[in-house]
Amino acid sequence: MNRDLTIAEVRLTPILVADAPLLNTQGVHQPYTPRLIVEIVTADGITGLGETYGDTKYLELARPLAEWLTGRSVMDVNSLFALDLGVDASRIEGQVDAGGLRGVQSADKLRLSVLSAFEVACLDAQGKALGLPVHALLGGKVRDAVEYSAYLFYKWAAHPAGVPAEPDEWGAALDPAGIVAQARRLQERHGFGSFKLKGGVFPPDEEIAAVRALAEAFPGHPLRLDPNGAWSVETSLKVAKELGDVLEYLEDPTLGTPAMAEVSAGTDVPLATNMCVTTVGEIKEAFTRDAVQVVLCDHHYWGGLRNTRELAAICAAFGVGVSMHSNTHLGISLAAMTQVAATVPGLHHACDSHNPWQCEDVLTERLAFTGGRVAVSDAPGLGVELDRDELARLHRRWAEDDGSLRDRDDAAAMRAGEPGWRQPVMPRW
Ligand SMILES: O=C([O-])C(=O)C[C@H](O)[C@@H](O)C(=O)[O-]
Ligand SMILES: [Mg+2]
């Protein structure tokens, strides 16, 4: 290879992406969600792509990082992680993002969430320079397609009246019949074989009924329920008992490792998490107390694709399963998740992805879910191409926003429809 891999330019483009009125225990998704698109351009004109959360505090860290990177090499990924980004821990520690849906915030998690987009962009550029897919840079794929589960949400038919939003084609889903209908549509469209219901929205008995209805409609298909920590230990054990015969796993029924450990000790239903194990520092207690049996890795907040593989290795050493978590994201992140998931040998559960809910993307060609799977691209890098017109349009939306949508706040979005709504005190039930 005789190429100049010096970074000549780093472009950061914050965007607002249309999102459906999907309900969770904190509130409802905003009509538009912030994301950040990172482009790393080498002296030879290769562009590597990355994507991460686009809320203000992520942007604030990404800007100095972009400057620091300019003039270095896209091969120099380890030094990125050694860099002190100067995150002001006092502004971050113990706080929560998106109402706590991503676990407790920490300075390190914020740092890694920003770095992840730069790591992915460097790997994309490296792959393009070498003519190799990202999975080859990670040691090679062990599967040709990665399985995803259908991500079911209770949802309104539309965002609250008067709130500007894109048209919604899915309709309401507020009861078991609505959830089953949504699951059927997602299955017909994308062929999903397993189903995850985002719970913590209605009292547990209603959500138990919805999972029972799914079990009847899709006999033998793996089912999961994830209330994002909205239940007490007692409620979690009750739900585990009632649904134990149909659940593949119960995801974050309750908040924090000690409470998860108590639930785990009282049920045979495996527990999964993307909330109590979100950083290296949280692993030891959770694994030694057998609080979780599956970790749902999010390559954004674990710091990228190489850290995802390291997490998978630690999980394997402890006999803990690993799969992938997802927030609202676009195709660059889906491609990145698929590339790394393809390299993890012990991936025994279908990964999560919100992507089927996104009616917009910044790619010239969106990745397809076929038979519930995304084919692992063997094209150089991530195998995706940026649609510059679409990127510019979604950036204009961000630039024209008065600031109210630039930080995701599901409770504020809920208040537009239910003015009395307050962020719920946990456990809700
Ligand atoms: O698995 C999860 O906990 C999530 O996907 C968290 C997300 O933030 C989800 O609840 C959402 O976006 O409403
Ligand atoms: Mg979860």
Short mmCIF file of C-alpha atoms and ligand atoms in Angstrom, two decimals:
data_model
loop_
_atom_site.label_atom_id
_atom_site.label_comp_id
_atom_site.label_asym_id
_atom_site.label_seq_id
_atom_site.Cartn_x
_atom_site.Cartn_y
_atom_site.Cartn_z
CA MET A 1 0.00 0.00 0.00
CA ASN A 2 1.42 3.32 -0.96
CA ARG A 3 -1.14 5.81 0.23
CA ASP A 4 -1.02 8.89 2.35
CA LEU A 5 -3.30 8.12 5.30
CA THR A 6 -2.73 11.44 7.02
CA ILE A 7 -5.99 13.01 8.11
CA ALA A 8 -6.46 16.16 6.09
CA GLU A 9 -9.90 17.10 7.36
CA VAL A 10 -12.53 15.97 9.85
CA ARG A 11 -16.10 17.03 9.12
CA LEU A 12 -18.71 16.98 11.87
CA THR A 13 -22.32 17.25 10.80
CA PRO A 14 -25.01 17.34 13.47
CA ILE A 15 -28.40 16.37 12.11
CA LEU A 16 -31.98 15.88 13.26
CA VAL A 17 -33.57 12.64 12.12
CA ALA A 18 -37.31 12.00 12.00
CA ASP A 19 -38.52 9.64 14.69
CA ALA A 20 -41.91 8.05 15.36
CA PRO A 21 -43.97 8.69 18.52
CA LEU A 22 -42.56 5.63 20.28
CA LEU A 23 -43.35 5.32 23.97
CA ASN A 24 -41.02 4.25 26.74
CA THR A 25 -41.05 4.53 30.49
CA GLN A 26 -39.66 8.08 30.40
CA GLY A 27 -42.07 9.49 27.84
CA VAL A 28 -42.17 9.50 24.07
CA HIS A 29 -39.59 9.94 21.35
CA GLN A 30 -39.22 13.46 20.03
CA PRO A 31 -40.35 13.97 16.43
CA TYR A 32 -36.68 14.51 15.56
CA THR A 33 -33.64 12.98 17.24
CA PRO A 34 -30.10 14.45 17.19
CA ARG A 35 -27.31 12.38 15.63
CA LEU A 36 -23.77 13.32 14.70
CA ILE A 37 -22.16 12.20 11.43
CA VAL A 38 -18.35 12.14 11.42
CA GLU A 39 -16.32 12.17 8.20
CA ILE A 40 -12.57 11.66 8.34
CA VAL A 41 -10.89 12.61 5.07
CA THR A 42 -7.35 11.46 4.30
CA ALA A 43 -4.75 13.34 2.25
CA ASP A 44 -5.48 10.88 -0.56
CA GLY A 45 -9.14 11.77 -0.53
CA ILE A 46 -10.52 8.67 1.20
CA THR A 47 -13.47 9.42 3.47
CA GLY A 48 -14.22 7.28 6.53
CA LEU A 49 -17.68 7.52 8.12
CA GLY A 50 -18.85 7.31 11.71
CA GLU A 51 -22.07 8.10 13.59
CA THR A 52 -22.98 8.69 17.22
CA TYR A 53 -25.34 10.57 19.52
CA GLY A 54 -25.71 14.19 18.50
CA ASP A 55 -26.79 15.83 21.75
CA THR A 56 -24.92 19.03 22.67
CA LYS A 57 -22.48 17.51 25.13
CA TYR A 58 -21.34 14.95 22.55
CA LEU A 59 -20.84 17.71 20.00
CA GLU A 60 -18.84 19.79 22.46
CA LEU A 61 -16.35 16.94 22.88
CA ALA A 62 -16.26 16.00 19.21
CA ARG A 63 -15.12 19.45 18.05
CA PRO A 64 -11.70 19.55 19.83
CA LEU A 65 -11.20 15.89 18.95
CA ALA A 66 -11.70 16.68 15.26
CA GLU A 67 -9.02 19.37 15.49
CA TRP A 68 -6.62 17.10 17.39
CA LEU A 69 -6.96 14.37 14.76
CA THR A 70 -6.16 16.55 11.80
CA GLY A 71 -2.59 15.85 10.69
CA ARG A 72 -2.46 12.41 12.33
CA SER A 73 -2.90 9.06 10.63
CA VAL A 74 -6.13 7.05 10.34
CA MET A 75 -4.00 4.08 11.48
CA ASP A 76 -3.34 5.78 14.81
CA VAL A 77 -6.50 4.58 16.56
CA ASN A 78 -4.98 3.55 19.91
CA SER A 79 -3.68 7.04 20.57
CA LEU A 80 -7.21 8.38 20.19
CA PHE A 81 -8.19 6.37 23.24
CA ALA A 82 -5.17 7.54 25.23
CA LEU A 83 -6.17 11.15 24.71
CA ASP A 84 -7.49 13.11 27.66
CA LEU A 85 -10.57 14.84 26.29
CA GLY A 86 -10.90 16.89 29.43
CA VAL A 87 -14.47 15.83 30.14
CA ASP A 88 -15.74 17.86 33.08
CA ALA A 89 -16.78 14.96 35.32
CA SER A 90 -18.65 17.23 37.73
CA ARG A 91 -21.13 18.05 34.93
CA ILE A 92 -21.66 14.41 34.07
CA GLU A 93 -21.16 11.88 36.89
CA GLY A 94 -24.34 10.37 38.22
CA GLN A 95 -26.52 12.21 35.73
CA VAL A 96 -28.63 10.40 33.19
CA ASP A 97 -29.01 10.69 29.44
CA ALA A 98 -32.39 10.47 27.72
CA GLY A 99 -33.99 10.08 31.14
CA GLY A 100 -31.68 7.24 32.11
CA LEU A 101 -32.43 4.87 29.24
CA ARG A 102 -28.70 4.43 28.61
CA GLY A 103 -27.82 3.70 32.26
CA VAL A 104 -26.05 6.12 34.57
CA GLN A 105 -23.96 8.70 32.73
CA SER A 106 -20.26 8.94 33.43
CA ALA A 107 -17.45 11.06 32.07
CA ASP A 108 -15.84 7.96 30.64
CA LYS A 109 -19.00 6.77 28.92
CA LEU A 110 -19.45 10.18 27.35
CA ARG A 111 -15.83 10.17 26.19
CA LEU A 112 -16.17 6.70 24.69
CA SER A 113 -19.50 7.53 23.03
CA VAL A 114 -17.78 10.32 21.13
CA LEU A 115 -14.60 8.36 20.40
CA SER A 116 -16.62 5.47 18.98
CA ALA A 117 -17.69 7.50 15.95
CA PHE A 118 -14.08 8.49 15.25
CA GLU A 119 -12.86 4.91 15.70
CA VAL A 120 -15.49 3.63 13.25
CA ALA A 121 -14.60 6.38 10.76
CA CYS A 122 -10.88 5.51 11.02
CA LEU A 123 -11.64 1.82 10.45
CA ASP A 124 -13.86 2.69 7.48
CA ALA A 125 -11.05 4.77 5.98
CA GLN A 126 -8.45 2.06 6.68
CA GLY A 127 -10.64 -0.55 5.01
CA LYS A 128 -11.16 1.66 1.97
CA ALA A 129 -7.42 2.29 1.71
CA LEU A 130 -6.60 -1.41 1.97
CA GLY A 131 -9.54 -2.62 -0.13
CA LEU A 132 -10.75 -4.67 2.86
CA PRO A 133 -14.03 -4.75 4.77
CA VAL A 134 -13.98 -3.58 8.38
CA HIS A 135 -14.69 -7.12 9.58
CA ALA A 136 -11.37 -8.22 8.02
CA LEU A 137 -9.57 -5.53 10.04
CA LEU A 138 -11.20 -7.02 13.16
CA GLY A 139 -9.96 -10.51 12.38
CA GLY A 140 -12.57 -11.63 9.87
CA LYS A 141 -16.22 -12.55 9.87
CA VAL A 142 -17.51 -15.81 11.32
CA ARG A 143 -20.95 -15.40 9.71
CA ASP A 144 -22.25 -13.94 6.46
CA ALA A 145 -25.35 -12.30 7.93
CA VAL A 146 -26.25 -10.88 11.34
CA GLU A 147 -29.65 -11.59 12.83
CA TYR A 148 -31.74 -8.76 14.32
CA SER A 149 -34.96 -8.89 16.31
CA ALA A 150 -38.10 -6.86 15.63
CA TYR A 151 -38.13 -3.92 18.06
CA LEU A 152 -41.77 -3.45 19.11
CA PHE A 153 -42.97 -0.24 20.74
CA TYR A 154 -46.20 0.96 22.22
CA LYS A 155 -46.86 4.05 20.20
CA TRP A 156 -49.26 6.82 19.44
CA ALA A 157 -50.72 7.20 15.97
CA ALA A 158 -49.02 10.59 15.65
CA HIS A 159 -46.96 13.12 17.55
CA PRO A 160 -49.10 15.51 19.62
CA ALA A 161 -51.26 17.97 17.68
CA GLY A 162 -49.39 21.12 16.77
CA VAL A 163 -45.94 19.51 17.04
CA PRO A 164 -44.22 19.60 13.64
CA ALA A 165 -43.39 16.05 12.56
CA GLU A 166 -43.10 13.78 9.55
CA PRO A 167 -46.16 11.67 8.69
CA ASP A 168 -46.31 8.34 10.53
CA GLU A 169 -47.27 5.24 8.56
CA TRP A 170 -47.50 2.78 11.46
CA GLY A 171 -50.60 3.81 13.39
CA ALA A 172 -51.19 3.42 17.11
CA ALA A 173 -50.18 0.38 19.17
CA LEU A 174 -51.51 0.71 22.69
CA ASP A 175 -52.78 -2.76 23.55
CA PRO A 176 -51.95 -6.43 22.87
CA ALA A 177 -53.77 -6.47 19.51
CA GLY A 178 -51.90 -3.35 18.39
CA ILE A 179 -48.55 -4.85 19.39
CA VAL A 180 -49.29 -8.12 17.56
CA ALA A 181 -50.35 -6.18 14.45
CA GLN A 182 -47.13 -4.16 14.59
CA ALA A 183 -45.09 -7.35 15.00
CA ARG A 184 -46.80 -8.87 11.96
CA ARG A 185 -46.02 -5.84 9.84
CA LEU A 186 -42.39 -5.81 10.89
CA GLN A 187 -42.16 -9.54 10.24
CA GLU A 188 -43.80 -9.24 6.81
CA ARG A 189 -41.51 -6.39 5.84
CA HIS A 190 -38.23 -7.64 7.21
CA GLY A 191 -38.69 -11.32 8.12
CA PHE A 192 -37.80 -10.96 11.79
CA GLY A 193 -37.87 -14.20 13.76
CA SER A 194 -37.67 -12.81 17.30
CA PHE A 195 -39.45 -9.93 18.99
CA LYS A 196 -38.57 -7.44 21.71
CA LEU A 197 -41.25 -5.34 23.34
CA LYS A 198 -40.22 -2.01 24.86
CA GLY A 199 -42.15 -2.08 28.13
CA GLY A 200 -42.36 0.04 31.26
CA VAL A 201 -45.11 2.05 29.58
CA PHE A 202 -48.26 0.45 31.00
CA PRO A 203 -48.88 -1.43 34.26
CA PRO A 204 -47.11 -4.81 34.12
CA ASP A 205 -50.31 -6.86 33.74
CA GLU A 206 -51.03 -5.11 30.43
CA GLU A 207 -47.52 -5.79 29.20
CA ILE A 208 -47.73 -9.43 30.33
CA ALA A 209 -50.92 -9.70 28.25
CA ALA A 210 -49.13 -8.22 25.23
CA VAL A 211 -46.27 -10.73 25.51
CA ARG A 212 -48.80 -13.56 25.91
CA ALA A 213 -50.56 -12.35 22.76
CA LEU A 214 -47.22 -12.34 20.92
CA ALA A 215 -46.50 -15.88 22.14
CA GLU A 216 -49.85 -17.04 20.76
CA ALA A 217 -49.38 -15.23 17.46
CA PHE A 218 -45.77 -16.37 16.98
CA PRO A 219 -45.45 -19.73 18.75
CA GLY A 220 -41.87 -20.79 19.42
CA HIS A 221 -40.34 -17.43 18.45
CA PRO A 222 -37.95 -15.86 21.00
CA LEU A 223 -39.59 -12.98 22.91
CA ARG A 224 -38.09 -10.31 25.16
CA LEU A 225 -39.57 -7.62 27.36
CA ASP A 226 -37.60 -4.51 28.40
CA PRO A 227 -39.16 -2.02 30.84
CA ASN A 228 -35.91 -0.05 31.28
CA GLY A 229 -35.77 -0.64 35.02
CA ALA A 230 -39.33 0.48 35.72
CA TRP A 231 -40.17 -2.36 38.12
CA SER A 232 -39.35 -3.22 41.71
CA VAL A 233 -37.63 -6.53 42.48
CA GLU A 234 -40.98 -7.95 43.57
CA THR A 235 -42.74 -6.92 40.35
CA SER A 236 -39.83 -8.20 38.26
CA LEU A 237 -40.07 -11.61 39.93
CA LYS A 238 -43.83 -11.70 39.39
CA VAL A 239 -43.45 -10.92 35.67
CA ALA A 240 -40.62 -13.45 35.33
CA LYS A 241 -42.85 -16.10 36.93
CA GLU A 242 -45.81 -15.32 34.68
CA LEU A 243 -43.83 -15.18 31.44
CA GLY A 244 -41.04 -17.62 32.26
CA ASP A 245 -42.31 -20.18 29.72
CA VAL A 246 -42.14 -17.78 26.76
CA LEU A 247 -39.31 -15.33 27.43
CA GLU A 248 -35.89 -15.68 25.83
CA TYR A 249 -34.78 -13.11 28.40
CA LEU A 250 -36.07 -10.27 30.54
CA GLU A 251 -34.17 -7.04 29.92
CA ASP A 252 -33.39 -4.58 32.71
CA PRO A 253 -36.55 -5.31 34.70
CA THR A 254 -35.19 -3.27 37.62
CA LEU A 255 -32.52 -0.65 38.18
CA GLY A 256 -28.97 -1.26 39.39
CA THR A 257 -26.81 -4.33 39.86
CA PRO A 258 -27.87 -5.18 43.45
CA ALA A 259 -31.57 -5.26 42.49
CA MET A 260 -30.83 -7.15 39.26
CA ALA A 261 -28.85 -9.70 41.33
CA GLU A 262 -31.83 -10.19 43.61
CA VAL A 263 -34.13 -10.79 40.64
CA SER A 264 -31.60 -13.11 39.05
CA ALA A 265 -31.36 -15.17 42.24
CA GLY A 266 -35.13 -15.63 42.27
CA THR A 267 -35.79 -16.73 38.68
CA ASP A 268 -34.48 -19.02 35.97
CA VAL A 269 -35.39 -16.49 33.28
CA PRO A 270 -32.11 -15.03 31.96
CA LEU A 271 -31.63 -11.31 32.56
CA ALA A 272 -30.14 -9.04 29.92
CA THR A 273 -28.91 -5.49 30.34
CA ASN A 274 -27.93 -2.36 28.53
CA MET A 275 -28.34 -0.30 31.71
CA CYS A 276 -26.45 -1.80 34.65
CA VAL A 277 -23.41 -2.96 32.65
CA THR A 278 -22.49 -0.10 30.34
CA THR A 279 -18.83 0.44 31.26
CA VAL A 280 -15.85 -1.75 32.15
CA GLY A 281 -16.07 -0.58 35.76
CA GLU A 282 -19.55 -2.07 36.13
CA ILE A 283 -18.59 -5.56 34.92
CA LYS A 284 -16.96 -7.04 38.00
CA GLU A 285 -19.81 -6.59 40.44
CA ALA A 286 -22.48 -7.62 37.95
CA PHE A 287 -20.69 -10.77 36.83
CA THR A 288 -19.47 -11.92 40.22
CA ARG A 289 -22.99 -11.47 41.64
CA ASP A 290 -24.52 -13.24 38.62
CA ALA A 291 -26.80 -10.23 38.17
CA VAL A 292 -27.01 -10.56 34.37
CA GLN A 293 -26.70 -13.40 31.91
CA VAL A 294 -26.60 -11.34 28.69
CA VAL A 295 -24.87 -7.99 28.09
CA LEU A 296 -26.31 -5.90 25.29
CA CYS A 297 -23.33 -4.03 23.96
CA ASP A 298 -23.81 -0.64 22.36
CA HIS A 299 -20.68 0.07 20.34
CA HIS A 300 -21.35 3.79 20.79
CA TYR A 301 -21.03 3.89 24.51
CA TRP A 302 -18.54 1.02 24.81
CA GLY A 303 -16.16 3.01 22.61
CA GLY A 304 -16.32 1.38 19.21
CA LEU A 305 -15.85 -1.90 17.45
CA ARG A 306 -12.59 -3.08 18.96
CA ASN A 307 -13.89 -2.48 22.50
CA THR A 308 -17.03 -4.40 21.55
CA ARG A 309 -14.87 -7.39 20.76
CA GLU A 310 -13.02 -6.99 24.05
CA LEU A 311 -16.32 -6.89 25.91
CA ALA A 312 -17.42 -10.05 24.08
CA ALA A 313 -14.21 -11.77 25.18
CA ILE A 314 -14.76 -10.79 28.83
CA CYS A 315 -18.36 -11.99 28.63
CA ALA A 316 -17.21 -15.30 27.16
CA ALA A 317 -14.72 -15.75 30.01
CA PHE A 318 -17.55 -15.38 32.53
CA GLY A 319 -20.06 -17.48 30.59
CA VAL A 320 -22.20 -14.39 30.03
CA GLY A 321 -23.92 -13.99 26.64
CA VAL A 322 -23.46 -10.94 24.48
CA SER A 323 -25.69 -9.22 21.96
CA MET A 324 -26.28 -5.66 20.72
CA HIS A 325 -28.35 -2.79 22.10
CA SER A 326 -29.74 0.02 19.99
CA ASN A 327 -31.09 3.55 20.18
CA THR A 328 -32.44 5.55 17.28
CA HIS A 329 -29.66 5.27 14.70
CA LEU A 330 -28.98 5.44 10.99
CA GLY A 331 -27.31 3.18 8.47
CA ILE A 332 -23.68 4.05 9.28
CA SER A 333 -24.17 2.67 12.78
CA LEU A 334 -26.14 -0.30 11.48
CA ALA A 335 -23.28 -1.12 9.12
CA ALA A 336 -20.78 -0.76 11.98
CA MET A 337 -22.84 -3.00 14.29
CA THR A 338 -23.20 -5.59 11.55
CA GLN A 339 -19.47 -5.60 10.76
CA VAL A 340 -18.46 -6.16 14.39
CA ALA A 341 -21.29 -8.57 15.18
CA ALA A 342 -20.13 -10.66 12.23
CA THR A 343 -16.77 -11.19 13.99
CA VAL A 344 -18.08 -12.24 17.43
CA PRO A 345 -18.20 -16.04 17.67
CA GLY A 346 -20.59 -16.45 20.62
CA LEU A 347 -23.40 -14.22 19.45
CA HIS A 348 -26.38 -16.35 20.48
CA HIS A 349 -29.17 -13.77 20.46
CA ALA A 350 -30.55 -11.66 17.63
CA CYS A 351 -29.29 -8.05 17.97
CA ASP A 352 -31.53 -5.06 18.62
CA SER A 353 -31.94 -2.31 16.06
CA HIS A 354 -34.25 0.69 16.00
CA ASN A 355 -33.31 1.26 12.36
CA PRO A 356 -36.51 -0.17 10.82
CA TRP A 357 -38.34 2.72 12.53
CA GLN A 358 -36.25 5.31 10.72
CA CYS A 359 -37.91 6.70 7.59
CA GLU A 360 -34.79 8.76 6.79
CA ASP A 361 -31.13 7.90 6.35
CA VAL A 362 -27.91 9.49 5.14
CA LEU A 363 -26.92 6.59 2.87
CA THR A 364 -27.32 6.40 -0.90
CA GLU A 365 -28.53 2.83 -0.38
CA ARG A 366 -30.04 1.69 2.89
CA LEU A 367 -29.08 -1.63 4.43
CA ALA A 368 -31.87 -4.19 4.06
CA PHE A 369 -33.17 -6.63 6.66
CA THR A 370 -33.96 -9.86 4.82
CA GLY A 371 -35.22 -12.85 6.75
CA GLY A 372 -34.51 -10.69 9.83
CA ARG A 373 -30.84 -10.51 8.86
CA VAL A 374 -28.48 -7.91 7.50
CA ALA A 375 -25.95 -9.31 5.04
CA VAL A 376 -22.34 -8.66 6.07
CA SER A 377 -20.80 -6.45 3.40
CA ASP A 378 -17.44 -7.54 1.97
CA ALA A 379 -16.95 -4.20 0.22
CA PRO A 380 -14.06 -2.03 1.44
CA GLY A 381 -14.63 -0.31 4.79
CA LEU A 382 -18.19 -0.33 6.10
CA GLY A 383 -19.50 -0.77 2.57
CA VAL A 384 -21.81 2.25 2.71
CA GLU A 385 -21.90 5.57 0.86
CA LEU A 386 -23.01 8.95 2.13
CA ASP A 387 -25.95 10.70 0.48
CA ARG A 388 -24.66 14.27 0.67
CA ASP A 389 -27.95 15.90 -0.31
CA GLU A 390 -29.78 14.07 2.44
CA LEU A 391 -27.04 14.85 4.95
CA ALA A 392 -27.30 18.54 4.04
CA ARG A 393 -31.11 18.47 4.35
CA LEU A 394 -31.04 16.85 7.80
CA HIS A 395 -28.31 19.25 8.90
CA ARG A 396 -30.43 22.21 7.78
CA ARG A 397 -33.19 20.89 9.99
CA TRP A 398 -30.74 20.86 12.93
CA ALA A 399 -29.42 24.34 12.08
CA GLU A 400 -32.94 25.77 11.87
CA ASP A 401 -34.07 24.21 15.16
CA ASP A 402 -34.38 26.72 18.00
CA GLY A 403 -32.42 24.36 20.26
CA SER A 404 -35.40 22.58 21.76
CA LEU A 405 -34.76 19.35 19.87
CA ARG A 406 -30.98 19.30 19.98
CA ASP A 407 -30.89 17.32 23.23
CA ARG A 408 -33.11 14.29 23.37
CA ASP A 409 -35.70 14.62 26.11
CA ASP A 410 -38.49 12.05 26.01
CA ALA A 411 -40.22 13.52 29.08
CA ALA A 412 -40.41 16.97 27.47
CA ALA A 413 -41.78 15.42 24.27
CA MET A 414 -44.41 13.64 26.38
CA ARG A 415 -45.49 16.92 28.00
CA ALA A 416 -46.45 18.21 24.55
CA GLY A 417 -49.21 15.58 24.59
CA GLU A 418 -49.76 15.21 28.35
CA PRO A 419 -48.93 18.57 29.98
CA GLY A 420 -48.92 17.12 33.51
CA TRP A 421 -46.30 14.47 32.71
CA ARG A 422 -43.32 14.31 35.07
CA GLN A 423 -40.31 12.07 34.75
CA PRO A 424 -41.46 8.97 36.64
CA VAL A 425 -39.96 8.04 39.98
CA MET A 426 -38.47 4.55 39.75
CA PRO A 427 -39.58 1.89 40.34
CA ARG A 428 -42.89 2.90 38.75
CA TRP A 429 -44.45 -0.44 39.57
O1 LIG B 1 -32.90 -1.36 25.03
C1 LIG B 1 -33.04 -0.27 25.49
O2 LIG B 1 -33.06 -0.13 26.70
C2 LIG B 1 -33.22 0.85 24.60
O3 LIG B 1 -33.32 0.67 23.44
C3 LIG B 1 -33.28 2.17 25.16
C4 LIG B 1 -33.85 3.13 24.16
O4 LIG B 1 -33.54 4.42 24.49
C5 LIG B 1 -35.33 2.95 23.96
O5 LIG B 1 -35.96 2.68 25.15
C6 LIG B 1 -35.97 4.13 23.33
O6 LIG B 1 -35.31 4.74 22.47
O7 LIG B 1 -37.11 4.41 23.64
MG MG B 2 -32.77 -2.19 27.06
#
